[in-house]
Short mmCIF file of C-alpha atoms in Angstrom, two decimals:
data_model
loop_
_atom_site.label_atom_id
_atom_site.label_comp_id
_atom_site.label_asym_id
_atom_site.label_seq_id
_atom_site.Cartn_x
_atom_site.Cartn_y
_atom_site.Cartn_z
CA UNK A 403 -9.96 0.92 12.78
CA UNK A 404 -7.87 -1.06 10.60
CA UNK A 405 -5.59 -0.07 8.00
CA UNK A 406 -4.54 -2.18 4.95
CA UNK A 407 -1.88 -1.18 2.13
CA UNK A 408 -1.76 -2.16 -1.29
CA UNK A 409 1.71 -3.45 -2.11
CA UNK A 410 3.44 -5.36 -5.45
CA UNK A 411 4.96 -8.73 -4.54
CA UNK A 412 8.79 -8.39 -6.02
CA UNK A 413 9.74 -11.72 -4.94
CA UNK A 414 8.79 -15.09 -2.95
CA UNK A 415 10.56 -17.26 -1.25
CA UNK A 416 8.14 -20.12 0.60
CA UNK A 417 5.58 -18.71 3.05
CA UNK A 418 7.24 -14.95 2.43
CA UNK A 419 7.48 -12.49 0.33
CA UNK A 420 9.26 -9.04 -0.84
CA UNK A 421 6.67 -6.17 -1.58
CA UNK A 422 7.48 -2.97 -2.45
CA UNK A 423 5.26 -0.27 -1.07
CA UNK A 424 6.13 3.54 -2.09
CA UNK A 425 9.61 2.51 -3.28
CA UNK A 426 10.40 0.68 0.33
CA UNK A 427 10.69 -3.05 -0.34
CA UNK A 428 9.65 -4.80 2.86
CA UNK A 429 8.87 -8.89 3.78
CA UNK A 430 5.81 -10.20 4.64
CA UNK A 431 3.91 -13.24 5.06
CA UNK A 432 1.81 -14.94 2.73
CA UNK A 433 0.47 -17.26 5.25
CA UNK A 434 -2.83 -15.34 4.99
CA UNK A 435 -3.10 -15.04 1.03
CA UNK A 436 -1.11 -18.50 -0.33
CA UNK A 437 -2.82 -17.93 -3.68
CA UNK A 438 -0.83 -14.88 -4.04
CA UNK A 439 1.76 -15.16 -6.98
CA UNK A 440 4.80 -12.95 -7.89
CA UNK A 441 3.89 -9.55 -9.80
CA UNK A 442 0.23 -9.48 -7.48
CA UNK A 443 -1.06 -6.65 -5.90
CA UNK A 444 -2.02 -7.81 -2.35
CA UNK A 445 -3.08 -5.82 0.50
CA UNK A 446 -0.99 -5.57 3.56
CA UNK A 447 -1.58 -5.53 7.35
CA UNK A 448 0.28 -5.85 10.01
CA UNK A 449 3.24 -7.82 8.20
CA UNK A 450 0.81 -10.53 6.65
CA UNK A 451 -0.64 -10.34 3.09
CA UNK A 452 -4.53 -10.44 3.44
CA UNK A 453 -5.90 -10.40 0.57
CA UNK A 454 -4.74 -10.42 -3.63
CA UNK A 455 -6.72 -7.31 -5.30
CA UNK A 456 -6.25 -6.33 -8.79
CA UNK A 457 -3.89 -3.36 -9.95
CA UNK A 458 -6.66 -1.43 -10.89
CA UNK A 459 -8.08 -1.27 -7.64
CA UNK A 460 -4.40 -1.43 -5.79
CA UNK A 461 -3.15 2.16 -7.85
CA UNK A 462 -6.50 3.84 -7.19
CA UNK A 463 -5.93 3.14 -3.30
CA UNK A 464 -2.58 4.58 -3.56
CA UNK A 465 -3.42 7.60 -5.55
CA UNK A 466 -6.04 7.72 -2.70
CA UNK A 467 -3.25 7.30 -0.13
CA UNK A 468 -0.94 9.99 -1.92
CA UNK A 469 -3.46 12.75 -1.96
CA UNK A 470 -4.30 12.50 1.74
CA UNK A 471 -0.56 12.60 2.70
CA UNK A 472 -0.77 16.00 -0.10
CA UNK A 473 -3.55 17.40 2.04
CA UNK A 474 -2.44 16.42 5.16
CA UNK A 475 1.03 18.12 4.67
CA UNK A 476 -0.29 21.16 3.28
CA UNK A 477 -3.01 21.62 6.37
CA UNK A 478 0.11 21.14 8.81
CA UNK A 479 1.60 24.30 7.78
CA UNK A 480 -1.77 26.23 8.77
CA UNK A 481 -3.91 28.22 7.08
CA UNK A 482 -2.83 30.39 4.16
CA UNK A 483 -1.79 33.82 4.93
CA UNK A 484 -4.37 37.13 4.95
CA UNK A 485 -1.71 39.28 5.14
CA UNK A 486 -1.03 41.53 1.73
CA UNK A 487 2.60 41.78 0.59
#
């Protein structure tokens, strides 16, 4: 299975661009997505831009993305205690 991220083009120089995903700016290529322009969201796999999608859609994924990372933190600390106190 394949996973694509959401990310906010910053900047674009050419056939790359700067994206900023959870406050970590990284380059990609647009090769994939050349209609992409600068304030898009686009979604991002494997270093290429894929496709544009609209900010709606992108900040609903990463609310998505954000809760699972909650939930997945919270079940790594185990079950909640029994015990009384």
């Amino acid at each position: 299975m394949c996973v694509a991220v959401p990310a906010k083009i910053k900047s674009i120089d050419g056939e790359m661009a700067e994206v900023e995903i959870g406050g970590i700016s990284q380059k990609i290529s647009l090769l994939l997505a050349p209609e992409a322009k600068l304030g898009d969201y686009v979604l991002i796999h494997a270093g290429f831009a894929i496709h544009v999608v609209d900010e709606e859609e992108a900040l609903e994924t990463l609310k998505l993305f954000e809760e699972l990372a909650e939930h997945d933190s919270s079940a790594a600390h185990g079950p909640p205690s029994t015990e009384g106190g």
